[in-house]
XYZ file of C-alpha atoms in Angstrom:
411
model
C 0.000 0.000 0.000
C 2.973 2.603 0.741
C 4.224 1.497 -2.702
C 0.507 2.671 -4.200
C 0.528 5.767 -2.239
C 3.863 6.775 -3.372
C 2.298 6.246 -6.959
C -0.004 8.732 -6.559
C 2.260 11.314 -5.087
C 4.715 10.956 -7.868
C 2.268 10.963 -11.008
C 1.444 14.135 -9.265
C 4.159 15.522 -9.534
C 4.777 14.959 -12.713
C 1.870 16.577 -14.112
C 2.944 19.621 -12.190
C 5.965 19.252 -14.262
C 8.702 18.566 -11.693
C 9.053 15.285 -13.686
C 9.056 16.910 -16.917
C 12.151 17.892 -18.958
C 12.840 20.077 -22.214
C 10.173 20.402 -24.541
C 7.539 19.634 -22.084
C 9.130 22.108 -19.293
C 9.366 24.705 -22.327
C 5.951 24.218 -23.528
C 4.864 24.720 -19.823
C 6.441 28.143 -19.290
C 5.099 29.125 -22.636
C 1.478 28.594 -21.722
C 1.762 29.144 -18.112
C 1.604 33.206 -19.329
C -1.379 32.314 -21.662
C -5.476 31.327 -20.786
C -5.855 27.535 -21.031
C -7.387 26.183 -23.936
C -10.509 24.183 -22.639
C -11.803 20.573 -24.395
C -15.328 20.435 -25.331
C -15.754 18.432 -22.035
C -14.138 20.629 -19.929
C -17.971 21.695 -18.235
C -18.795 17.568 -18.192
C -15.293 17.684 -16.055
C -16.351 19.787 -14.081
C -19.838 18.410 -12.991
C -18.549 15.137 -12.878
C -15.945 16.124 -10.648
C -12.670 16.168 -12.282
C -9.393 17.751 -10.590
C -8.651 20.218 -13.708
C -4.955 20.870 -14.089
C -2.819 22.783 -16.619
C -1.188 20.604 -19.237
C 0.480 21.675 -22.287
C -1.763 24.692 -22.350
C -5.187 22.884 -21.562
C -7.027 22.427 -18.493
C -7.115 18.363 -18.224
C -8.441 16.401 -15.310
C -6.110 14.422 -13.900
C -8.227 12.382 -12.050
C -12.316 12.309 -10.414
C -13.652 12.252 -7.015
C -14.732 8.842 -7.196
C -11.264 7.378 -7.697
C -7.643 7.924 -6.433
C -4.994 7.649 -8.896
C -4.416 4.181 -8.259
C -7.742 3.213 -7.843
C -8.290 4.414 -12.003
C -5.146 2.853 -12.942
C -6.366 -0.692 -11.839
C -10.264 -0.118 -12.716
C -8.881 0.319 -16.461
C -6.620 -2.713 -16.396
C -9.742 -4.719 -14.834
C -12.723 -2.981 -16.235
C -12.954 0.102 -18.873
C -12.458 3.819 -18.616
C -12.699 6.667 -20.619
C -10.609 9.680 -21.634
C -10.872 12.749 -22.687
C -7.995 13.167 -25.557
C -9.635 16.205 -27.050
C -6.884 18.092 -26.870
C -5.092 15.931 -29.539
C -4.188 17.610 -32.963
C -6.537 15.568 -35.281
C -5.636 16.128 -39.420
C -7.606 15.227 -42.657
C -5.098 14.451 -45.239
C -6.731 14.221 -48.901
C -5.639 15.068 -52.801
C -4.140 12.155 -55.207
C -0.832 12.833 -54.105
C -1.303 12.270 -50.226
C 0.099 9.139 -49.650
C 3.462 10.300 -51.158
C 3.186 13.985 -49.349
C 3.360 12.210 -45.641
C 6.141 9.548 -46.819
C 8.108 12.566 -47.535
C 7.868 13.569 -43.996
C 7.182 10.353 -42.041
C 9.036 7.357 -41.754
C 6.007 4.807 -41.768
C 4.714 2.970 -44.784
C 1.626 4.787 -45.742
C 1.650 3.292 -49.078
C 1.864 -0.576 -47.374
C -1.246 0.110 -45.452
C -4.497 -1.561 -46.549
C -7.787 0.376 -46.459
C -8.610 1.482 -43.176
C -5.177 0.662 -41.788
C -3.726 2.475 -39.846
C 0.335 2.650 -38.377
C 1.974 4.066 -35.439
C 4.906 6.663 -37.262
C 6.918 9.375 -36.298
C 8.086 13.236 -38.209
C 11.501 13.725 -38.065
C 13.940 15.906 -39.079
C 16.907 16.485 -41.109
C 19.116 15.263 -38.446
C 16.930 11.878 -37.621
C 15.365 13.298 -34.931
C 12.259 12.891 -33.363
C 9.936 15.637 -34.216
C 6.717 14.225 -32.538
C 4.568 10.761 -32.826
C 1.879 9.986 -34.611
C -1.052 7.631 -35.747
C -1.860 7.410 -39.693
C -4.843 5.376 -40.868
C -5.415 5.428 -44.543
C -9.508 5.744 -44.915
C -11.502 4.526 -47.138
C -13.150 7.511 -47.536
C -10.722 9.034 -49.444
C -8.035 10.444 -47.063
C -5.279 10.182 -44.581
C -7.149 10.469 -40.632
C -3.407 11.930 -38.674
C -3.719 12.303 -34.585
C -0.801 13.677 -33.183
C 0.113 14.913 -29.936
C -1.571 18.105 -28.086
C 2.197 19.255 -27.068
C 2.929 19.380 -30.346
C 0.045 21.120 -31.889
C 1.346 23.943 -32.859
C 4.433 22.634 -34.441
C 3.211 20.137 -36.421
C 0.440 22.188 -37.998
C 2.434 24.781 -39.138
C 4.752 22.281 -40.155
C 1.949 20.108 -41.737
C 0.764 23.935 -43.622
C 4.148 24.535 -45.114
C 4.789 21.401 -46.582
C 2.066 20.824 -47.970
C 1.812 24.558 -49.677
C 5.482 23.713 -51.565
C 4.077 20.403 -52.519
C 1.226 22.137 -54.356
C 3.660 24.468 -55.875
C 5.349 21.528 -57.560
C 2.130 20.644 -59.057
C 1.294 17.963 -56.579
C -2.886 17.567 -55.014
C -2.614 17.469 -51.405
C -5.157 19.573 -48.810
C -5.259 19.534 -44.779
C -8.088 19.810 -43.029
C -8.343 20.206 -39.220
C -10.493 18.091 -37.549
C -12.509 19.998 -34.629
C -14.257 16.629 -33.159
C -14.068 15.450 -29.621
C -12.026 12.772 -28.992
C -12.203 10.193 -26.046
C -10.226 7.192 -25.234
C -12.324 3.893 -24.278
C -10.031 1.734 -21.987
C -10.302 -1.768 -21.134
C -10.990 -5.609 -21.372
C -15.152 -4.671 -20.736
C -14.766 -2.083 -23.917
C -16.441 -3.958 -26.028
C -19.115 -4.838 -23.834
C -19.776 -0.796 -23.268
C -19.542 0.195 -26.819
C -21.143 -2.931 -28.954
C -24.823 -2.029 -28.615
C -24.026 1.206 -29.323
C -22.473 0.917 -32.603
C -23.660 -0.208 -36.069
C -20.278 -1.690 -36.873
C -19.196 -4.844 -35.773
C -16.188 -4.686 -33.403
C -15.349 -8.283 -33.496
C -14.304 -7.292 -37.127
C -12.014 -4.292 -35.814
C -9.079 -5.707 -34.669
C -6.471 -3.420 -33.321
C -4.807 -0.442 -35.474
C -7.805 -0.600 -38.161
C -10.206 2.341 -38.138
C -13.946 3.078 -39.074
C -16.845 5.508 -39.693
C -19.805 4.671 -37.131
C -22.533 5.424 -35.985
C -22.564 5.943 -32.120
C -25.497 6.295 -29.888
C -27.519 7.557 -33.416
C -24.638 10.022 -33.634
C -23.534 9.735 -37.193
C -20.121 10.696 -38.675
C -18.015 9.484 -35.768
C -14.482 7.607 -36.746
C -13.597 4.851 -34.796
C -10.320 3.359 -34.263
C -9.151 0.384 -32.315
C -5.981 1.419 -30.748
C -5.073 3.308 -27.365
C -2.252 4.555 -25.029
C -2.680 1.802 -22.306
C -1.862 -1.378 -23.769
C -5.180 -2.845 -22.853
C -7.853 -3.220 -25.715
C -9.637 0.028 -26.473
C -10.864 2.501 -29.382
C -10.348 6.130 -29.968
C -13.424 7.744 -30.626
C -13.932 11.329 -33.007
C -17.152 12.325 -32.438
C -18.797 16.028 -33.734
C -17.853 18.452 -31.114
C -21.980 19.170 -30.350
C -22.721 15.577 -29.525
C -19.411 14.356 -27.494
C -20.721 14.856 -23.696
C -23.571 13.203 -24.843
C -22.232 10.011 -26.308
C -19.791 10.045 -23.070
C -22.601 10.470 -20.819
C -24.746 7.251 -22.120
C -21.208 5.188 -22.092
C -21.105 6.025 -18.326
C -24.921 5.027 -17.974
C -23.989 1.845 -19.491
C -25.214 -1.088 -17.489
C -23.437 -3.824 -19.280
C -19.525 -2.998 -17.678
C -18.435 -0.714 -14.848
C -17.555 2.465 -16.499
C -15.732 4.983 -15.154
C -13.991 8.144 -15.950
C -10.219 8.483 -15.605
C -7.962 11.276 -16.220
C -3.856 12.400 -17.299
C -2.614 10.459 -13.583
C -3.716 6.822 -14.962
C -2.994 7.658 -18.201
C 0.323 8.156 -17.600
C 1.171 4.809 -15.584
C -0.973 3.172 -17.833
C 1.301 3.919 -21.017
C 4.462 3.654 -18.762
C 3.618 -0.172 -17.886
C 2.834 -0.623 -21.527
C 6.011 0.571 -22.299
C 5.120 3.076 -24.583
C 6.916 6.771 -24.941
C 5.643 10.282 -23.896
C 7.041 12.808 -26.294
C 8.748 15.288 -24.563
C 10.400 13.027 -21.903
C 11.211 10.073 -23.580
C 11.416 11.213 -27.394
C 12.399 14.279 -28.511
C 14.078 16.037 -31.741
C 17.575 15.101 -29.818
C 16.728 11.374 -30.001
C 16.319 9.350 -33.303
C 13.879 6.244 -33.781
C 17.171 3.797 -33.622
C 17.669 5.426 -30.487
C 14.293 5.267 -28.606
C 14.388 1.286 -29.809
C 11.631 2.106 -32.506
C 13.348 0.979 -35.720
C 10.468 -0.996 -36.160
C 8.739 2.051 -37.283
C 10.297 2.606 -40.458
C 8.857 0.388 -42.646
C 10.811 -1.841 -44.795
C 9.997 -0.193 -48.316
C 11.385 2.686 -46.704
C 14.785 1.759 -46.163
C 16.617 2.377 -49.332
C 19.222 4.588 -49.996
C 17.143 6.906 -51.993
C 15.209 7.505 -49.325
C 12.712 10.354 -48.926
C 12.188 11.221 -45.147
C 13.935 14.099 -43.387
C 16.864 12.656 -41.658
C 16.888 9.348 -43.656
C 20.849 9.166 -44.407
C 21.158 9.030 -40.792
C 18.347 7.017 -39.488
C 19.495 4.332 -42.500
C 23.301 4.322 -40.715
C 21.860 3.442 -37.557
C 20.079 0.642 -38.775
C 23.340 -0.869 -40.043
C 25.451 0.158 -36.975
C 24.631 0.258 -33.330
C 24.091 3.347 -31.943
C 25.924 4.751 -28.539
C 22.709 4.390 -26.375
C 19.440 2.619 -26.772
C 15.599 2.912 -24.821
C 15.507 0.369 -22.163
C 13.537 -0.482 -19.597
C 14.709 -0.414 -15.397
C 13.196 -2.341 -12.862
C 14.293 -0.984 -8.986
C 13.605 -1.132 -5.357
C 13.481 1.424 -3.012
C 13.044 5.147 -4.178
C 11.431 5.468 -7.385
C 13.359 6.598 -10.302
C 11.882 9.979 -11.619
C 12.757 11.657 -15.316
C 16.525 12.874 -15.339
C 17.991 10.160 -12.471
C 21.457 9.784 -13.816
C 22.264 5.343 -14.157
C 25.260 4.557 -13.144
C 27.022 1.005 -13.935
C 26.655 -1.702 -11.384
C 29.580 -0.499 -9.645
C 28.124 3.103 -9.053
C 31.292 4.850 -10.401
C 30.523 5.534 -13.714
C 27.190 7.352 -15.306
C 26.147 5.371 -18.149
C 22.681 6.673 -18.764
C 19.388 8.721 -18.071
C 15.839 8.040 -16.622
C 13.494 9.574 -18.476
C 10.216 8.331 -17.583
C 9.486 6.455 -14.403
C 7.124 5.769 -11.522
C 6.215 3.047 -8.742
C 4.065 0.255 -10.827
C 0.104 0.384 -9.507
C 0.279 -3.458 -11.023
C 3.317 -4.825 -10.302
C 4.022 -2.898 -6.800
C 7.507 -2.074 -7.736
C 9.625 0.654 -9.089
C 9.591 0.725 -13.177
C 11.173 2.795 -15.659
C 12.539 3.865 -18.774
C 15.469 5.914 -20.313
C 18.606 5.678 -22.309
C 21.737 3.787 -21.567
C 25.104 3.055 -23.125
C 24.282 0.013 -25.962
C 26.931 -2.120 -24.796
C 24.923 -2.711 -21.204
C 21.510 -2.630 -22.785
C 20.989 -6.295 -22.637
C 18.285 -7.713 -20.231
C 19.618 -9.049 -16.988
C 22.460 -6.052 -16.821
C 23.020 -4.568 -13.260
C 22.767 -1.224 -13.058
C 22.352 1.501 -10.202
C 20.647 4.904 -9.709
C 21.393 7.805 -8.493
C 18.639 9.056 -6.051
C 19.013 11.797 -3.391
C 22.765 11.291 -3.541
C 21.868 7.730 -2.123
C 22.305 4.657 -5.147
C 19.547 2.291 -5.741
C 19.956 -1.006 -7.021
C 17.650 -1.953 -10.779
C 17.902 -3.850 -13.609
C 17.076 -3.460 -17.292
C 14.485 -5.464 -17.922
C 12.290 -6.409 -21.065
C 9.065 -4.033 -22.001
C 6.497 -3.473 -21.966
C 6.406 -3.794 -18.233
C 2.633 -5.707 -17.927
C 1.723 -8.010 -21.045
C -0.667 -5.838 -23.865
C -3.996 -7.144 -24.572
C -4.622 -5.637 -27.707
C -7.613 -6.962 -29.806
C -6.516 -9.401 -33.320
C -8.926 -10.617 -34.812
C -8.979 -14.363 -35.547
């Protein structure tokens, strides 16, 4: 129980941003001066009562009355919860020419994806690095659905505006469109229990990274896509911004699961037991795919000399040659490991690497993390200490994702 509490003291403070480094410490000053954006839920928050925080300009909940931090983490790995992910930067890709537009700034395989198909990726730049991560599902409908993160926003839709303005000047057919939907998160093993009889697709015939047009609760036009940021089985949700509290409000009414609402705190522990990377802390424009142990992400047809992709001479190299550090994941006792604790070898003498996400598990009731150490010691097994209020800690790399993933395939 002292290992739970400690949990929900440190996810805490890492919303506050005492966990936070670079980009997301920078993008925290910047808005910190500005009003906070607000999702269309932000009054459903409220009434339903949601602790509102700031976070990368928005007011988020970060968790609800009925629940502690813990308490949400576990419901979702047992039951289902939902999220507000409004904030996300959602893009409608379209024109003749889009599939080879976003391979010239991605490092997926758009053109590999089947219809309705749809591929973790990541923008980079001209030096490899990571410019922010990204979901890309090629519709049936005609164009590219993009979500990308809220952080980022700004960024990447300037970015996104540019690009595609000098590829119509070469006489290519591209257009952007932003997409000003909600967007909730539906979390959990009893998922499809909750959304099935609301829905006039057939999940069992979604498996996971495949997307669809629905209709949800009579609410027509809303794009659903099995995927998630927990590793349990779940669908994102777009819905038009006028009916969102409504379709959330009849998912909580549901009688056929225990629903519940959860906010940024489980999210967070959630995605760090699955193993999976928060821009900002763990990836950044300093730190190419290779790197953050996501080669897997640039897809095989793209790995050819002539290569399109900002960055690709580089990101090609590392494929060939090992890199001087690699993502791992930590497994400690003791004080938790929080973003920036230096790791030092097993003999405490010499720093070989950086935490940059980590937390006590709400699962596993133990210390987990993740961060980049030397390649030569990545290998699971390796002894390794931290460095923690001058005192060292004993931990271990250890295979991710931290708790097995229970994504939906279908059979």
């Amino acid at each position: 129980m002292d290992m739970l509490r400690k949990s929900a003291t440190y996810v805490a403070r890492c919303l506050r941003g005492h966990a936070l480094k670079g980009p997301c410490i920078r993008r925290l000053r910047r808005y910190s001066s500005q009003p906070l954006q607000k999702t269309i839920l932000y009054n459903f928050h409220v009434a339903h009562g949601g602790k509102m925080v700031p976070f990368a300009g928005w007011s988020m909940s970060v968790q609800y009355k009925d629940l502690s931090l813990i308490e949400s983490h576990l419901h979702t790995r047992q039951h289902v919860s939902i999220f507000d992910v409004s904030h996300m930067l959602q893009t409608q890709i379209a024109g003749k020419d889009r599939v080879a537009f976003m391979e010239s700034l991605i490092v997926g395989d758009v053109q590999g994806l089947k219809q309705n198909q749809g591929t973790l990726s990541l923008f980079t730049n001209d030096k490899g690095g990571i410019m922010d991560d990204l979901i890309v599902s090629s519709t049936s409908d005609g164009y590219l659905y993009v979500v990308s993160n809220a952080g980022c926003a700004d960024k990447i839709s300037v970015y996104l505006e540019t690009e595609a303005e000098q590829y119509r000047m070469k006489g290519h057919d591209v257009q952007l469109e932003n997409v000003c939907n909600g967007l909730i998160a539906v979390q959990g093993p009893e998922m499809s229990k909750v959304l099935q009889p609301a829905v006039n697709i057939d999940l069992t015939k979604l498996p996971f990274m495949t997307t669809s047009l629905a209709t949800v609760f009579n609410v027509k036009d809303c794009r659903v896509s099995r995927c998630g940021y927990t590793g349990e089985d779940g669908v994102e949700i777009s819905i038009p911004a006028e009916e969102t509290a409504n379709v959330v409000e009849k998912l909580l009414q549901s009688t056929d699961a225990n629903v519940k609402l959860a906010g940024l705190g489980a999210r967070d522990t959630l995605r760090l037991e699955a193993g999976l990377c928060l821009y900002g802390n763990d990836i950044d424009e300093t730190t190419t795919p290779i790197e953050a142990t996501l080669a897997w992400t640039v897809g095989k047809r793209r790995r050819h000399p002539d290569a399109t992709f900002p960055g690709a001479n580089i990101i090609l190299e590392q494929l060939k040659h090992k890199t001087a550090k690699k993502r791992v994941g930590f497994m400690s006792k003791g004080a938790p490991a929080r973003a920036g604790t230096t790791v030092l070898d097993s003999s405490g003498e010499r720093a070989v690497g950086k935490i940059t996400s980590g937390c006590p598990s709400p699962s596993l009731n133990c210390n987990i993390a993740m961060g980049y150490i030397e390649t030569p010691l990545m290998k699971r097994g390796t002894k390794v200490q931290f460095e923690i209020r001058k005192k060292l800690v004993d931990a271990e790399v250890v295979k991710m994702p931290f708790v097995p993933c229970n994504y939906y395939f279908a059979k």
